[in-house]
Amino acid sequence: MPEFVIEREIPGAGLLSEDQIRDIALQSLETLQKMGPQIQWLHSYVTEDKIYCLYLAPNEDIVREHARRVGIPADRIAAVRRLIDPARF
C-alpha cells in the first residue's frame, strides 16, 4: 500500500503537553477505526511548529478525508517514492 508523508502546520506543536498529544492521537485513532483498515497511521514527528505523519493509504484523498474528520490540518501530502536506508550502503 502507498505511504504518504503529511505535513501539518500547528503553531506551538512542540509545546503541546503529553495530555494534548494523547487527546489528538486518540481522536485520530478513533477516526481511523471508523474509516476502516484501508488507512493506517504509522508514526509522527513533532517539531516546533509542525507535525509530520507517516500513513499507509490507497490514495491522497482518503488521507485528506481523515484530516477533515479529525479537524487537523493536512497542509502538504506527499507520496513516498523511495526509502533511503543508510544501513543498506
GROMACS .gro file of C-alpha atoms in nm:
model
   89
    1MET     CA    1   0.000   0.000   0.000
    2PRO     CA    2   0.134   0.350  -0.076
    3GLU     CA    3   0.293   0.554   0.202
    4PHE     CA    4   0.226   0.924   0.248
    5VAL     CA    5   0.405   1.193   0.448
    6ILE     CA    6   0.165   1.454   0.584
    7GLU     CA    7   0.294   1.793   0.693
    8ARG     CA    8   0.067   1.960   0.948
    9GLU     CA    9   0.136   2.323   1.035
   10ILE     CA   10   0.042   2.359   1.402
   11PRO     CA   11   0.194   2.666   1.569
   12GLY     CA   12   0.343   2.566   1.903
   13ALA     CA   13   0.324   2.194   1.826
   14GLY     CA   14   0.649   2.135   2.013
   15LEU     CA   15   0.496   2.287   2.326
   16LEU     CA   16   0.188   2.063   2.332
   17SER     CA   17   0.156   1.871   2.658
   18GLU     CA   18   0.150   1.492   2.674
   19ASP     CA   19  -0.222   1.513   2.753
   20GLN     CA   20  -0.286   1.728   2.444
   21ILE     CA   21  -0.085   1.493   2.221
   22ARG     CA   22  -0.267   1.192   2.368
   23ASP     CA   23  -0.608   1.353   2.306
   24ILE     CA   24  -0.523   1.430   1.942
   25ALA     CA   25  -0.381   1.081   1.891
   26LEU     CA   26  -0.685   0.910   2.042
   27GLN     CA   27  -0.922   1.117   1.829
   28SER     CA   28  -0.718   1.028   1.521
   29LEU     CA   29  -0.717   0.657   1.609
   30GLU     CA   30  -1.092   0.656   1.671
   31THR     CA   31  -1.150   0.814   1.331
   32LEU     CA   32  -0.914   0.567   1.162
   33GLN     CA   33  -1.103   0.278   1.318
   34LYS     CA   34  -1.432   0.414   1.179
   35MET     CA   35  -1.278   0.461   0.833
   36GLY     CA   36  -1.161   0.101   0.814
   37PRO     CA   37  -0.833  -0.079   0.756
   38GLN     CA   38  -0.750   0.090   0.423
   39ILE     CA   39  -0.578   0.379   0.609
   40GLN     CA   40  -0.317   0.333   0.882
   41TRP     CA   41  -0.114   0.577   1.089
   42LEU     CA   42   0.243   0.453   1.129
   43HIS     CA   43   0.404   0.730   1.337
   44SER     CA   44   0.459   1.105   1.367
   45TYR     CA   45   0.740   1.351   1.432
   46VAL     CA   46   0.673   1.668   1.631
   47THR     CA   47   0.884   1.976   1.561
   48GLU     CA   48   0.849   2.330   1.690
   49ASP     CA   49   0.558   2.434   1.467
   50LYS     CA   50   0.476   2.124   1.263
   51ILE     CA   51   0.384   1.761   1.294
   52TYR     CA   52   0.495   1.519   1.022
   53CYS     CA   53   0.294   1.198   1.000
   54LEU     CA   54   0.354   0.881   0.802
   55TYR     CA   55   0.043   0.696   0.682
   56LEU     CA   56  -0.038   0.397   0.466
   57ALA     CA   57  -0.336   0.466   0.243
   58PRO     CA   58  -0.462   0.378  -0.104
   59ASN     CA   59  -0.461   0.745  -0.212
   60GLU     CA   60  -0.421   1.106  -0.103
   61ASP     CA   61  -0.796   1.168  -0.093
   62ILE     CA   62  -0.852   0.931   0.199
   63VAL     CA   63  -0.567   1.098   0.391
   64ARG     CA   64  -0.736   1.436   0.337
   65GLU     CA   65  -1.071   1.291   0.445
   66HIS     CA   66  -0.917   1.162   0.768
   67ALA     CA   67  -0.770   1.505   0.845
   68ARG     CA   68  -1.106   1.670   0.772
   69ARG     CA   69  -1.293   1.433   1.003
   70VAL     CA   70  -1.044   1.478   1.287
   71GLY     CA   71  -1.025   1.854   1.236
   72ILE     CA   72  -0.648   1.867   1.198
   73PRO     CA   73  -0.460   2.029   0.909
   74ALA     CA   74  -0.304   1.836   0.625
   75ASP     CA   75  -0.115   2.123   0.464
   76ARG     CA   76   0.102   1.908   0.241
   77ILE     CA   77   0.067   1.545   0.147
   78ALA     CA   78   0.342   1.371  -0.047
   79ALA     CA   79   0.354   1.013  -0.170
   80VAL     CA   80   0.672   0.835  -0.066
   81ARG     CA   81   0.853   0.719  -0.378
   82ARG     CA   82   1.154   0.557  -0.215
   83LEU     CA   83   1.304   0.494   0.127
   84ILE     CA   84   1.677   0.554   0.159
   85ASP     CA   85   1.814   0.350   0.446
   86PRO     CA   86   2.181   0.416   0.530
   87ALA     CA   87   2.210   0.060   0.666
   88ARG     CA   88   2.182  -0.063   0.306
   89PHE     CA   89   2.500   0.113   0.196
   0.00000   0.00000   0.00000
